Amino acid sequence: MAKSRNTRRERDADAAVVETVDGGLAQLVPDRDRARAWTLLIDGAPQSHVDLDDPAYLSFEYQRRLGHVIDLIAPPGKPLHAVHLGGGAFTLARYVAATRPRSTQQVVERDAALVRLVRRELPLDPGARIRVRSLDAREGLAKVPDGWADLVLADVFSGARTPAHLTSTEFLDEVRRALRPGGVYAANLADGPPLAHLRGQIATAAARFAELALVADPAVLRGKRFGNAVLVACDLPLPAAELTRRAASDPHPGRVEHGRALTDFTGGAAAVVDASAVASPAPPPSVFR
């Protein structure tokens, strides 16, 4: 670890980069198994993993599941217009650029100090068409032209919690405005028993989109532990069968719920609106041990 909270990378290749950003204490920790790979943590909570030599490599299981969505929403290699709400270390924007060259992307990351740190230490490919805006996610989404995006991907956490104003039907109305007809919305959600937040988010998406799928560890879906779940929404049929196959073959196999089974999973939860929205629950301390 670096000797102070505001320091540049030490010459030692094994040293972490530690710096105070708007959201807390950021650490870029080198991956000892991959020469130019790093994990970003904020206040000890893992946020992103990036391999500068292989940006198509996705280490975190939830990012791998989002990668499957990116792979399946259009023919292989076809460029996308993508909006990323929440930047972290720009892992998924790098993934899109690597797997779908000539894509045009917008990243909205509120933490301007974090953006500066990542740009300096883990620079983006200058040839990638990635624009980064240091704005609140909903404010940045409002600047996206109507019908511009093939994909809107939400992965926004503040203090390890999704802010309340990014959980409502009004937020999804803005997502729909930015999406082209048939475009896809995907979100990284986090919850634990009794899964009230997750059930409410599925009900909220169902109030605005015709087709939904949810990918998560079976133990999370059974309410046995806190973890991530990837929600996918569209007005056209989703590639549920192929998503199921890919999730099941991951190093940490995931389960896909869709259709009637997903509706039943909500247990009658109501859609969330701005007036009553709350942030997602904080993870228990044991999650990051």
CSV table of C-alpha atoms in Angstrom, one decimal:
chain,number,residue,atom,x,y,z
A,1,MET,CA,0.0,0.0,0.0
A,2,ALA,CA,1.2,3.5,-0.7
A,3,LYS,CA,2.4,5.6,2.2
A,4,SER,CA,-0.2,8.3,1.9
A,5,ARG,CA,-3.7,8.7,0.6
A,6,ASN,CA,-2.7,11.1,-2.2
A,7,THR,CA,0.3,9.6,-4.0
A,8,ARG,CA,1.3,8.5,-7.5
A,9,ARG,CA,2.1,4.9,-8.2
A,10,GLU,CA,5.4,3.9,-6.6
A,11,ARG,CA,8.1,2.4,-8.8
A,12,ASP,CA,7.5,-1.0,-7.2
A,13,ALA,CA,5.2,-2.9,-9.6
A,14,ASP,CA,3.5,-4.6,-6.6
A,15,ALA,CA,2.5,-1.3,-4.9
A,16,ALA,CA,-1.2,-0.3,-4.9
A,17,VAL,CA,-2.2,3.2,-6.0
A,18,VAL,CA,-4.1,4.8,-3.2
A,19,GLU,CA,-5.9,8.1,-3.5
A,20,THR,CA,-8.8,10.0,-2.0
A,21,VAL,CA,-11.6,10.5,-4.5
A,22,ASP,CA,-15.1,12.1,-4.1
A,23,GLY,CA,-16.6,8.7,-3.1
A,24,GLY,CA,-14.0,7.7,-0.5
A,25,LEU,CA,-10.7,6.0,-0.5
A,26,ALA,CA,-9.8,4.5,-3.9
A,27,GLN,CA,-7.3,1.7,-4.3
A,28,LEU,CA,-5.9,0.3,-7.5
A,29,VAL,CA,-4.5,-3.1,-6.5
A,30,PRO,CA,-2.3,-5.0,-9.0
A,31,ASP,CA,-3.4,-8.5,-10.0
A,32,ARG,CA,-0.4,-10.7,-9.3
A,33,ASP,CA,-1.6,-13.3,-11.9
A,34,ARG,CA,-2.0,-10.8,-14.8
A,35,ALA,CA,0.9,-8.5,-15.8
A,36,ARG,CA,-1.1,-5.3,-16.4
A,37,ALA,CA,-4.4,-6.0,-14.6
A,38,TRP,CA,-5.8,-4.0,-11.6
A,39,THR,CA,-8.7,-4.2,-9.2
A,40,LEU,CA,-10.4,-0.9,-8.2
A,41,LEU,CA,-11.7,-0.7,-4.6
A,42,ILE,CA,-13.6,2.2,-3.0
A,43,ASP,CA,-13.5,2.1,0.8
A,44,GLY,CA,-12.5,-1.5,0.6
A,45,ALA,CA,-15.4,-2.6,-1.6
A,46,PRO,CA,-14.4,-4.1,-5.0
A,47,GLN,CA,-15.7,-2.0,-7.9
A,48,SER,CA,-14.0,-3.1,-11.1
A,49,HIS,CA,-11.2,-5.2,-12.5
A,50,VAL,CA,-9.3,-4.2,-15.7
A,51,ASP,CA,-6.7,-6.0,-17.7
A,52,LEU,CA,-5.1,-3.4,-20.0
A,53,ASP,CA,-3.5,-6.1,-22.1
A,54,ASP,CA,-6.8,-8.0,-22.5
A,55,PRO,CA,-9.8,-5.7,-22.1
A,56,ALA,CA,-12.2,-8.5,-23.2
A,57,TYR,CA,-11.2,-10.4,-20.0
A,58,LEU,CA,-13.9,-10.0,-17.3
A,59,SER,CA,-12.9,-11.1,-13.8
A,60,PHE,CA,-16.0,-10.2,-11.7
A,61,GLU,CA,-18.9,-12.6,-12.1
A,62,TYR,CA,-21.5,-9.9,-12.4
A,63,GLN,CA,-19.4,-8.1,-15.1
A,64,ARG,CA,-19.1,-11.4,-17.0
A,65,ARG,CA,-22.9,-11.7,-17.0
A,66,LEU,CA,-23.2,-8.2,-18.3
A,67,GLY,CA,-20.6,-9.2,-20.9
A,68,HIS,CA,-22.9,-12.0,-22.0
A,69,VAL,CA,-25.7,-9.5,-22.5
A,70,ILE,CA,-23.5,-7.3,-24.5
A,71,ASP,CA,-22.5,-10.2,-26.7
A,72,LEU,CA,-26.0,-11.4,-27.3
A,73,ILE,CA,-28.0,-8.2,-28.1
A,74,ALA,CA,-26.5,-7.8,-31.6
A,75,PRO,CA,-24.6,-9.9,-34.1
A,76,PRO,CA,-21.0,-10.5,-33.2
A,77,GLY,CA,-18.7,-7.5,-33.9
A,78,LYS,CA,-21.6,-5.1,-34.7
A,79,PRO,CA,-20.9,-1.6,-33.3
A,80,LEU,CA,-23.2,-0.4,-30.6
A,81,HIS,CA,-24.3,3.0,-29.2
A,82,ALA,CA,-23.9,2.3,-25.5
A,83,VAL,CA,-24.5,4.4,-22.4
A,84,HIS,CA,-22.8,3.3,-19.1
A,85,LEU,CA,-24.3,4.8,-16.0
A,86,GLY,CA,-21.5,4.4,-13.4
A,87,GLY,CA,-18.0,4.3,-14.7
A,88,GLY,CA,-15.7,2.6,-12.1
A,89,ALA,CA,-12.6,1.7,-14.1
A,90,PHE,CA,-14.6,1.7,-17.4
A,91,THR,CA,-14.3,-2.1,-17.5
A,92,LEU,CA,-17.5,-2.7,-19.6
A,93,ALA,CA,-16.9,0.3,-21.9
A,94,ARG,CA,-13.4,-1.2,-22.6
A,95,TYR,CA,-15.1,-4.6,-23.2
A,96,VAL,CA,-17.5,-3.1,-25.8
A,97,ALA,CA,-14.7,-1.3,-27.5
A,98,ALA,CA,-12.6,-4.5,-27.7
A,99,THR,CA,-15.4,-6.8,-28.8
A,100,ARG,CA,-17.4,-4.4,-31.0
A,101,PRO,CA,-14.9,-2.0,-32.6
A,102,ARG,CA,-16.2,1.4,-33.9
A,103,SER,CA,-18.9,1.4,-31.1
A,104,THR,CA,-19.7,4.9,-29.8
A,105,GLN,CA,-20.1,5.0,-26.0
A,106,GLN,CA,-21.0,7.5,-23.3
A,107,VAL,CA,-19.9,6.9,-19.7
A,108,VAL,CA,-21.5,8.8,-16.9
A,109,GLU,CA,-19.5,8.8,-13.7
A,110,ARG,CA,-20.3,11.4,-11.0
A,111,ASP,CA,-17.0,11.0,-9.2
A,112,ALA,CA,-14.7,13.4,-11.1
A,113,ALA,CA,-11.7,12.6,-9.0
A,114,LEU,CA,-12.1,8.9,-9.7
A,115,VAL,CA,-12.4,9.6,-13.4
A,116,ARG,CA,-9.1,11.5,-13.3
A,117,LEU,CA,-7.4,8.7,-11.3
A,118,VAL,CA,-8.5,6.0,-13.7
A,119,ARG,CA,-7.6,8.1,-16.8
A,120,ARG,CA,-4.2,8.7,-15.4
A,121,GLU,CA,-3.3,5.2,-14.2
A,122,LEU,CA,-5.4,3.0,-16.5
A,123,PRO,CA,-5.7,5.1,-19.7
A,124,LEU,CA,-8.3,4.3,-22.3
A,125,ASP,CA,-7.4,3.4,-25.8
A,126,PRO,CA,-7.2,6.8,-27.6
A,127,GLY,CA,-8.8,5.1,-30.6
A,128,ALA,CA,-11.9,4.1,-28.7
A,129,ARG,CA,-15.0,6.2,-29.1
A,130,ILE,CA,-15.7,6.6,-25.4
A,131,ARG,CA,-16.8,10.0,-24.0
A,132,VAL,CA,-16.8,10.3,-20.2
A,133,ARG,CA,-19.1,12.8,-18.4
A,134,SER,CA,-18.6,13.6,-14.7
A,135,LEU,CA,-22.3,14.0,-13.9
A,136,ASP,CA,-24.9,12.3,-11.7
A,137,ALA,CA,-26.2,9.3,-13.6
A,138,ARG,CA,-29.8,10.6,-14.1
A,139,GLU,CA,-28.5,14.0,-15.1
A,140,GLY,CA,-26.1,12.5,-17.6
A,141,LEU,CA,-28.8,10.2,-19.0
A,142,ALA,CA,-31.0,13.2,-19.6
A,143,LYS,CA,-28.4,14.5,-22.0
A,144,VAL,CA,-28.5,11.4,-24.3
A,145,PRO,CA,-30.5,12.1,-27.4
A,146,ASP,CA,-33.9,10.5,-27.8
A,147,GLY,CA,-33.6,7.0,-29.3
A,148,TRP,CA,-29.8,7.1,-29.5
A,149,ALA,CA,-28.8,4.1,-27.4
A,150,ASP,CA,-28.8,0.4,-28.3
A,151,LEU,CA,-27.8,-0.4,-24.7
A,152,VAL,CA,-28.2,1.5,-21.4
A,153,LEU,CA,-26.2,-0.2,-18.7
A,154,ALA,CA,-26.6,0.8,-15.1
A,155,ASP,CA,-23.9,-0.1,-12.5
A,156,VAL,CA,-24.1,2.8,-10.0
A,157,PHE,CA,-23.2,2.5,-6.4
A,158,SER,CA,-22.6,5.1,-3.7
A,159,GLY,CA,-21.2,3.8,-0.5
A,160,ALA,CA,-22.0,0.3,-1.9
A,161,ARG,CA,-25.7,1.2,-2.4
A,162,THR,CA,-27.6,2.1,-5.5
A,163,PRO,CA,-29.0,5.7,-5.0
A,164,ALA,CA,-32.8,5.9,-4.6
A,165,HIS,CA,-33.4,8.1,-7.6
A,166,LEU,CA,-32.0,5.3,-9.9
A,167,THR,CA,-34.5,2.7,-8.8
A,168,SER,CA,-37.9,4.2,-9.9
A,169,THR,CA,-40.3,4.1,-12.8
A,170,GLU,CA,-39.5,7.7,-13.5
A,171,PHE,CA,-35.8,6.8,-13.9
A,172,LEU,CA,-36.8,4.0,-16.3
A,173,ASP,CA,-38.9,6.4,-18.3
A,174,GLU,CA,-35.7,8.3,-19.0
A,175,VAL,CA,-34.0,5.1,-19.9
A,176,ARG,CA,-36.7,4.3,-22.4
A,177,ARG,CA,-36.5,7.7,-23.9
A,178,ALA,CA,-32.8,7.3,-24.5
A,179,LEU,CA,-33.1,3.8,-26.0
A,180,ARG,CA,-33.9,3.1,-29.6
A,181,PRO,CA,-37.0,0.9,-30.2
A,182,GLY,CA,-36.0,-2.6,-29.2
A,183,GLY,CA,-33.0,-1.3,-27.3
A,184,VAL,CA,-31.8,-3.1,-24.1
A,185,TYR,CA,-31.5,-2.0,-20.5
A,186,ALA,CA,-29.3,-3.9,-18.2
A,187,ALA,CA,-28.6,-3.2,-14.5
A,188,ASN,CA,-26.3,-4.6,-11.8
A,189,LEU,CA,-28.4,-4.9,-8.7
A,190,ALA,CA,-27.3,-6.0,-5.2
A,191,ASP,CA,-29.5,-7.4,-2.4
A,192,GLY,CA,-29.7,-10.0,0.3
A,193,PRO,CA,-32.4,-11.7,2.3
A,194,PRO,CA,-35.4,-11.1,2.2
A,195,LEU,CA,-34.7,-9.7,-1.3
A,196,ALA,CA,-37.3,-6.9,-1.0
A,197,HIS,CA,-35.2,-4.5,-3.1
A,198,LEU,CA,-34.6,-7.0,-5.9
A,199,ARG,CA,-38.3,-8.0,-6.1
A,200,GLY,CA,-39.2,-4.3,-6.2
A,201,GLN,CA,-36.7,-3.6,-9.0
A,202,ILE,CA,-38.1,-6.5,-11.1
A,203,ALA,CA,-41.7,-5.1,-10.6
A,204,THR,CA,-40.5,-1.6,-11.5
A,205,ALA,CA,-38.9,-2.9,-14.7
A,206,ALA,CA,-42.0,-5.0,-15.6
A,207,ALA,CA,-44.0,-1.8,-15.4
A,208,ARG,CA,-42.0,-0.3,-18.2
A,209,PHE,CA,-40.7,-3.2,-20.3
A,210,ALA,CA,-42.4,-6.1,-21.9
A,211,GLU,CA,-39.6,-8.7,-21.6
A,212,LEU,CA,-37.3,-9.3,-18.5
A,213,ALA,CA,-34.6,-11.7,-17.5
A,214,LEU,CA,-32.6,-12.0,-14.3
A,215,VAL,CA,-29.2,-13.6,-13.9
A,216,ALA,CA,-27.8,-14.4,-10.4
A,217,ASP,CA,-26.1,-17.0,-8.3
A,218,PRO,CA,-28.7,-19.6,-7.2
A,219,ALA,CA,-27.9,-18.9,-3.5
A,220,VAL,CA,-28.7,-15.2,-4.0
A,221,LEU,CA,-32.0,-16.0,-5.7
A,222,ARG,CA,-32.9,-18.4,-2.8
A,223,GLY,CA,-32.2,-15.5,-0.3
A,224,LYS,CA,-29.3,-17.4,1.2
A,225,ARG,CA,-26.7,-14.7,0.9
A,226,PHE,CA,-26.1,-11.1,-0.2
A,227,GLY,CA,-24.9,-10.8,-3.8
A,228,ASN,CA,-25.3,-9.3,-7.3
A,229,ALA,CA,-28.1,-9.9,-9.8
A,230,VAL,CA,-28.1,-8.7,-13.4
A,231,LEU,CA,-31.5,-7.5,-14.6
A,232,VAL,CA,-32.1,-7.3,-18.4
A,233,ALA,CA,-35.1,-5.6,-19.9
A,234,CYS,CA,-36.4,-5.0,-23.5
A,235,ASP,CA,-39.6,-4.7,-25.4
A,236,LEU,CA,-38.6,-7.5,-27.8
A,237,PRO,CA,-37.9,-11.1,-26.8
A,238,LEU,CA,-34.6,-11.6,-25.0
A,239,PRO,CA,-32.1,-14.4,-25.9
A,240,ALA,CA,-33.0,-16.2,-22.7
A,241,ALA,CA,-31.9,-19.7,-23.8
A,242,GLU,CA,-28.4,-18.6,-24.8
A,243,LEU,CA,-28.1,-16.4,-21.8
A,244,THR,CA,-29.0,-19.4,-19.6
A,245,ARG,CA,-26.4,-21.6,-21.3
A,246,ARG,CA,-23.6,-19.0,-20.9
A,247,ALA,CA,-24.5,-18.2,-17.3
A,248,ALA,CA,-24.5,-21.9,-16.4
A,249,SER,CA,-21.1,-22.4,-18.0
A,250,ASP,CA,-19.4,-19.5,-16.1
A,251,PRO,CA,-16.7,-20.4,-13.4
A,252,HIS,CA,-19.3,-19.4,-10.8
A,253,PRO,CA,-22.5,-20.7,-12.5
A,254,GLY,CA,-25.5,-18.4,-12.6
A,255,ARG,CA,-29.2,-19.1,-13.0
A,256,VAL,CA,-31.5,-17.2,-15.3
A,257,GLU,CA,-35.1,-16.5,-14.4
A,258,HIS,CA,-37.6,-15.1,-17.0
A,259,GLY,CA,-41.2,-15.3,-18.0
A,260,ARG,CA,-43.7,-16.6,-15.5
A,261,ALA,CA,-41.1,-17.8,-13.1
A,262,LEU,CA,-39.7,-14.3,-12.8
A,263,THR,CA,-43.1,-12.8,-12.3
A,264,ASP,CA,-43.8,-15.3,-9.5
A,265,PHE,CA,-40.4,-14.4,-8.0
A,266,THR,CA,-41.6,-10.8,-7.4
A,267,GLY,CA,-44.2,-12.1,-4.9
A,268,GLY,CA,-46.5,-9.2,-5.8
A,269,ALA,CA,-44.0,-6.5,-5.1
A,270,ALA,CA,-45.1,-3.0,-6.2
A,271,ALA,CA,-43.3,-0.8,-8.7
A,272,VAL,CA,-41.1,1.9,-7.1
A,273,VAL,CA,-41.8,5.5,-7.8
A,274,ASP,CA,-39.6,8.6,-7.0
A,275,ALA,CA,-41.8,9.7,-4.1
A,276,SER,CA,-41.2,6.5,-2.2
A,277,ALA,CA,-37.8,5.3,-3.6
A,278,VAL,CA,-35.0,4.3,-1.2
A,279,ALA,CA,-31.4,3.3,-1.8
A,280,SER,CA,-30.6,-0.4,-2.1
A,281,PRO,CA,-29.6,-2.1,1.2
A,282,ALA,CA,-26.0,-1.9,2.4
A,283,PRO,CA,-24.0,-5.1,2.1
A,284,PRO,CA,-23.1,-6.8,5.4
A,285,PRO,CA,-19.5,-6.3,6.4
A,286,SER,CA,-18.8,-10.0,5.8
A,287,VAL,CA,-19.3,-9.6,2.1
A,288,PHE,CA,-15.9,-7.9,1.6
A,289,ARG,CA,-13.8,-10.0,4.0
